[in-house]
Amino acid sequence: MERLSGLDAAFLALETSADHMHVMAVAVLDPSTTPDGFTATVVKRLVEERLPNIPAFRRRLVEVPFNLHHPLWVEDPDFDLEYHVRQMAVIAPGGNRELAALVGDIASWPLDRTRPLWQFWVVEGLADGNVALIAKVHHSAIDGAAGVEVLAQLVDLEPTPVPDEPGELEPWHPDRVPTDVEMILGSIVSMARRPVQMARASINLGRGLARLGQRAREGAMAGAAAPFTAPRLPWNGAITPHRRVAFSTLALGEIKEIKDAFGLTVNDVVLGIVAGALRIYLEARDELPDRPLVAVVPTNVRDERTRGAGGNVVSAMFASLPAEEADPTQRLAVVAESMVRAKQTQRDLGGTILGEWAEVATAPLLSNGIRLYRRLADRMRPIHNLVVSNVPGPPVPIYLAGARVVSLVPMGPVFDGAGLNVTVLSYEDRVDVGFMACRETVPGLWAMADAVPAATAELLAAARAARAEHPSARGAIDLTEAEVPVGVDTVP
């Protein structure tokens, strides 16, 4: 039995009938190397074998009475693997759009909180003879880095891996669900520490704001993106429960070529490509704003102490996406400059500030806050326009139950005020981009996904031109501040 962290609990408290706080992924697999075929039965057998290494898959929530404290994870005494792994077929002709439509439908359903918060769907009927595995896990259980850890427990580096030497595993025992009285007493004891946590969070925030204020007075924050400065776009309002999904794919080698030509990071280039794709999409719809879009970029802030931990260990940065800028090189320069400032802001405030304040916030405070924001979302300037998350995935081929993974497409949640999420994951020599959107507020989502290759080609041409003009230079964009290595993550 384990109490959720404040950040994990926040993803539960922020969930409404329209705001589904689950993350998703679609793995397309080649079943030709699976002797028995790739079926739900095969996947259930695989998950059952590896459950001891994936504790989140057997835990369910227990809510504390009166929302006195964060909920508890308990080893589910009624765990039923059959419920969590299912099989279905995509409609003909079984291409990417038909698969994405199915994923969008599945994304539109909330997970059942009386059971462990995950489900898998094995999908047959793809046009090329491949199969797909759709995964859906609640954000309270994993963030992007934890999701990659779960993936690592399920996959192998060869179709028929050599079995591990049998080790001593403790037998699994379900938890006894605590009584209401026990949970109330435990919450009272735990809440006695809350004033200390509040004081620590307040002191750390005060120090961070002082450092940030000093930097602002020195003029060192020019070019930084900030909340509540975003232009209003069609998807920046209240959303519905319905989801639409689209996919795109990039070559990792081209992203690295752009990165090297301009002396930037992979994440800078990804954000620059997203900015270019949004420009193409919005310009075609005559909705291009006159100021930069503001994206929230989740970041992995795990250290040696928290590395490998489940749940959410994340912070977030604000990045400028200047879709209104016609010149791709200048667009990329603005993105890169805003990320330098964002990383400096995160250093000033501290990467754990979000988790510290989530720890002392109560569920009623968070849920009432989201309800208030939902009512005001159409009348106030958006906090941000969208979420863009970049997760590093496996650099080598991987196999799931013997089937080779062809592609891995991630998708993060959308919520009121920001009905668009773009999540990026690298795998081998490719980068898959998943678009998740509110169905009613982001029409023509495939036009946005289809704009990604064009935005990449535009930056690649600019990079090659810059390299031809300055063959020995570090890059055409010269950032005077050193890059800060911050792991970019999904939540999502």
JSON list of C-alpha atoms in Angstrom, two decimals, residues 260-359:
[
{"chain": "A", "resi": 260, "resn": "ASP", "atom": "CA", "xyz": [24.13, 20.26, -36.08]},
{"chain": "A", "resi": 261, "resn": "ALA", "atom": "CA", "xyz": [23.86, 22.97, -38.72]},
{"chain": "A", "resi": 262, "resn": "PHE", "atom": "CA", "xyz": [22.43, 25.49, -36.26]},
{"chain": "A", "resi": 263, "resn": "GLY", "atom": "CA", "xyz": [24.25, 24.32, -33.13]},
{"chain": "A", "resi": 264, "resn": "LEU", "atom": "CA", "xyz": [21.04, 23.63, -31.21]},
{"chain": "A", "resi": 265, "resn": "THR", "atom": "CA", "xyz": [19.38, 20.67, -29.47]},
{"chain": "A", "resi": 266, "resn": "VAL", "atom": "CA", "xyz": [17.08, 17.99, -30.83]},
{"chain": "A", "resi": 267, "resn": "ASN", "atom": "CA", "xyz": [14.29, 19.41, -28.70]},
{"chain": "A", "resi": 268, "resn": "ASP", "atom": "CA", "xyz": [14.80, 22.91, -30.17]},
{"chain": "A", "resi": 269, "resn": "VAL", "atom": "CA", "xyz": [14.43, 21.44, -33.65]},
{"chain": "A", "resi": 270, "resn": "VAL", "atom": "CA", "xyz": [11.32, 19.45, -32.70]},
{"chain": "A", "resi": 271, "resn": "LEU", "atom": "CA", "xyz": [9.70, 22.61, -31.34]},
{"chain": "A", "resi": 272, "resn": "GLY", "atom": "CA", "xyz": [10.74, 24.51, -34.47]},
{"chain": "A", "resi": 273, "resn": "ILE", "atom": "CA", "xyz": [9.12, 21.84, -36.65]},
{"chain": "A", "resi": 274, "resn": "VAL", "atom": "CA", "xyz": [5.91, 21.97, -34.60]},
{"chain": "A", "resi": 275, "resn": "ALA", "atom": "CA", "xyz": [5.88, 25.77, -34.93]},
{"chain": "A", "resi": 276, "resn": "GLY", "atom": "CA", "xyz": [6.24, 25.44, -38.71]},
{"chain": "A", "resi": 277, "resn": "ALA", "atom": "CA", "xyz": [3.48, 22.83, -38.95]},
{"chain": "A", "resi": 278, "resn": "LEU", "atom": "CA", "xyz": [1.14, 25.02, -36.90]},
{"chain": "A", "resi": 279, "resn": "ARG", "atom": "CA", "xyz": [1.93, 27.95, -39.17]},
{"chain": "A", "resi": 280, "resn": "ILE", "atom": "CA", "xyz": [0.95, 25.92, -42.25]},
{"chain": "A", "resi": 281, "resn": "TYR", "atom": "CA", "xyz": [-2.25, 24.67, -40.58]},
{"chain": "A", "resi": 282, "resn": "LEU", "atom": "CA", "xyz": [-3.36, 28.04, -39.17]},
{"chain": "A", "resi": 283, "resn": "GLU", "atom": "CA", "xyz": [-2.49, 30.00, -42.31]},
{"chain": "A", "resi": 284, "resn": "ALA", "atom": "CA", "xyz": [-4.58, 27.62, -44.44]},
{"chain": "A", "resi": 285, "resn": "ARG", "atom": "CA", "xyz": [-7.53, 28.26, -42.12]},
{"chain": "A", "resi": 286, "resn": "ASP", "atom": "CA", "xyz": [-6.95, 32.04, -42.02]},
{"chain": "A", "resi": 287, "resn": "GLU", "atom": "CA", "xyz": [-6.40, 31.81, -38.24]},
{"chain": "A", "resi": 288, "resn": "LEU", "atom": "CA", "xyz": [-2.71, 32.75, -38.02]},
{"chain": "A", "resi": 289, "resn": "PRO", "atom": "CA", "xyz": [-2.14, 34.98, -34.95]},
{"chain": "A", "resi": 290, "resn": "ASP", "atom": "CA", "xyz": [0.12, 38.03, -34.86]},
{"chain": "A", "resi": 291, "resn": "ARG", "atom": "CA", "xyz": [2.14, 36.89, -31.85]},
{"chain": "A", "resi": 292, "resn": "PRO", "atom": "CA", "xyz": [3.99, 33.68, -30.88]},
{"chain": "A", "resi": 293, "resn": "LEU", "atom": "CA", "xyz": [2.08, 30.69, -29.61]},
{"chain": "A", "resi": 294, "resn": "VAL", "atom": "CA", "xyz": [2.97, 29.52, -26.10]},
{"chain": "A", "resi": 295, "resn": "ALA", "atom": "CA", "xyz": [3.64, 25.83, -25.55]},
{"chain": "A", "resi": 296, "resn": "VAL", "atom": "CA", "xyz": [4.05, 24.01, -22.25]},
{"chain": "A", "resi": 297, "resn": "VAL", "atom": "CA", "xyz": [7.00, 21.63, -22.46]},
{"chain": "A", "resi": 298, "resn": "PRO", "atom": "CA", "xyz": [7.01, 18.98, -19.70]},
{"chain": "A", "resi": 299, "resn": "THR", "atom": "CA", "xyz": [10.47, 18.07, -18.39]},
{"chain": "A", "resi": 300, "resn": "ASN", "atom": "CA", "xyz": [11.81, 15.05, -16.58]},
{"chain": "A", "resi": 301, "resn": "VAL", "atom": "CA", "xyz": [13.44, 16.20, -13.32]},
{"chain": "A", "resi": 302, "resn": "ARG", "atom": "CA", "xyz": [14.45, 12.80, -11.97]},
{"chain": "A", "resi": 303, "resn": "ASP", "atom": "CA", "xyz": [17.78, 12.64, -10.17]},
{"chain": "A", "resi": 304, "resn": "GLU", "atom": "CA", "xyz": [19.81, 9.71, -8.85]},
{"chain": "A", "resi": 305, "resn": "ARG", "atom": "CA", "xyz": [17.40, 9.33, -5.94]},
{"chain": "A", "resi": 306, "resn": "THR", "atom": "CA", "xyz": [14.26, 9.23, -8.08]},
{"chain": "A", "resi": 307, "resn": "ARG", "atom": "CA", "xyz": [15.64, 7.58, -11.22]},
{"chain": "A", "resi": 308, "resn": "GLY", "atom": "CA", "xyz": [13.55, 4.54, -12.09]},
{"chain": "A", "resi": 309, "resn": "ALA", "atom": "CA", "xyz": [10.70, 5.65, -9.84]},
{"chain": "A", "resi": 310, "resn": "GLY", "atom": "CA", "xyz": [7.17, 5.31, -11.13]},
{"chain": "A", "resi": 311, "resn": "GLY", "atom": "CA", "xyz": [4.55, 8.02, -11.06]},
{"chain": "A", "resi": 312, "resn": "ASN", "atom": "CA", "xyz": [5.26, 11.62, -12.01]},
{"chain": "A", "resi": 313, "resn": "VAL", "atom": "CA", "xyz": [8.56, 13.36, -11.37]},
{"chain": "A", "resi": 314, "resn": "VAL", "atom": "CA", "xyz": [8.17, 16.26, -13.77]},
{"chain": "A", "resi": 315, "resn": "SER", "atom": "CA", "xyz": [8.26, 20.00, -14.11]},
{"chain": "A", "resi": 316, "resn": "ALA", "atom": "CA", "xyz": [7.26, 22.21, -17.02]},
{"chain": "A", "resi": 317, "resn": "MET", "atom": "CA", "xyz": [8.66, 25.05, -19.10]},
{"chain": "A", "resi": 318, "resn": "PHE", "atom": "CA", "xyz": [7.04, 27.61, -21.38]},
{"chain": "A", "resi": 319, "resn": "ALA", "atom": "CA", "xyz": [8.34, 27.90, -24.95]},
{"chain": "A", "resi": 320, "resn": "SER", "atom": "CA", "xyz": [7.56, 30.39, -27.71]},
{"chain": "A", "resi": 321, "resn": "LEU", "atom": "CA", "xyz": [6.39, 28.92, -31.02]},
{"chain": "A", "resi": 322, "resn": "PRO", "atom": "CA", "xyz": [6.46, 31.87, -33.44]},
{"chain": "A", "resi": 323, "resn": "ALA", "atom": "CA", "xyz": [4.04, 30.52, -36.04]},
{"chain": "A", "resi": 324, "resn": "GLU", "atom": "CA", "xyz": [3.50, 34.08, -37.29]},
{"chain": "A", "resi": 325, "resn": "GLU", "atom": "CA", "xyz": [7.16, 34.28, -38.44]},
{"chain": "A", "resi": 326, "resn": "ALA", "atom": "CA", "xyz": [7.55, 33.42, -42.13]},
{"chain": "A", "resi": 327, "resn": "ASP", "atom": "CA", "xyz": [11.32, 32.83, -42.09]},
{"chain": "A", "resi": 328, "resn": "PRO", "atom": "CA", "xyz": [12.08, 29.29, -40.81]},
{"chain": "A", "resi": 329, "resn": "THR", "atom": "CA", "xyz": [15.57, 30.19, -39.58]},
{"chain": "A", "resi": 330, "resn": "GLN", "atom": "CA", "xyz": [14.27, 33.13, -37.56]},
{"chain": "A", "resi": 331, "resn": "ARG", "atom": "CA", "xyz": [11.42, 30.97, -36.28]},
{"chain": "A", "resi": 332, "resn": "LEU", "atom": "CA", "xyz": [13.92, 28.41, -35.02]},
{"chain": "A", "resi": 333, "resn": "ALA", "atom": "CA", "xyz": [16.06, 31.14, -33.46]},
{"chain": "A", "resi": 334, "resn": "VAL", "atom": "CA", "xyz": [13.09, 32.42, -31.43]},
{"chain": "A", "resi": 335, "resn": "VAL", "atom": "CA", "xyz": [12.25, 28.90, -30.28]},
{"chain": "A", "resi": 336, "resn": "ALA", "atom": "CA", "xyz": [15.86, 28.24, -29.23]},
{"chain": "A", "resi": 337, "resn": "GLU", "atom": "CA", "xyz": [16.17, 31.55, -27.38]},
{"chain": "A", "resi": 338, "resn": "SER", "atom": "CA", "xyz": [12.93, 30.96, -25.50]},
{"chain": "A", "resi": 339, "resn": "MET", "atom": "CA", "xyz": [14.15, 27.50, -24.43]},
{"chain": "A", "resi": 340, "resn": "VAL", "atom": "CA", "xyz": [17.40, 28.94, -23.10]},
{"chain": "A", "resi": 341, "resn": "ARG", "atom": "CA", "xyz": [15.35, 31.39, -21.00]},
{"chain": "A", "resi": 342, "resn": "ALA", "atom": "CA", "xyz": [12.94, 28.63, -19.94]},
{"chain": "A", "resi": 343, "resn": "LYS", "atom": "CA", "xyz": [15.77, 26.44, -18.69]},
{"chain": "A", "resi": 344, "resn": "GLN", "atom": "CA", "xyz": [17.23, 29.38, -16.79]},
{"chain": "A", "resi": 345, "resn": "THR", "atom": "CA", "xyz": [13.81, 30.02, -15.23]},
{"chain": "A", "resi": 346, "resn": "GLN", "atom": "CA", "xyz": [13.61, 26.38, -14.19]},
{"chain": "A", "resi": 347, "resn": "ARG", "atom": "CA", "xyz": [17.05, 26.63, -12.61]},
{"chain": "A", "resi": 348, "resn": "ASP", "atom": "CA", "xyz": [16.00, 29.77, -10.73]},
{"chain": "A", "resi": 349, "resn": "LEU", "atom": "CA", "xyz": [12.73, 28.33, -9.47]},
{"chain": "A", "resi": 350, "resn": "GLY", "atom": "CA", "xyz": [14.01, 24.79, -8.95]},
{"chain": "A", "resi": 351, "resn": "GLY", "atom": "CA", "xyz": [12.85, 21.72, -10.82]},
{"chain": "A", "resi": 352, "resn": "THR", "atom": "CA", "xyz": [10.91, 20.37, -7.84]},
{"chain": "A", "resi": 353, "resn": "ILE", "atom": "CA", "xyz": [8.74, 23.44, -7.22]},
{"chain": "A", "resi": 354, "resn": "LEU", "atom": "CA", "xyz": [5.74, 21.97, -9.06]},
{"chain": "A", "resi": 355, "resn": "GLY", "atom": "CA", "xyz": [5.89, 18.75, -7.04]},
{"chain": "A", "resi": 356, "resn": "GLU", "atom": "CA", "xyz": [6.30, 20.63, -3.75]},
{"chain": "A", "resi": 357, "resn": "TRP", "atom": "CA", "xyz": [3.16, 22.70, -4.28]},
{"chain": "A", "resi": 358, "resn": "ALA", "atom": "CA", "xyz": [1.19, 19.75, -5.59]},
{"chain": "A", "resi": 359, "resn": "GLU", "atom": "CA", "xyz": [2.05, 17.94, -2.36]}
]
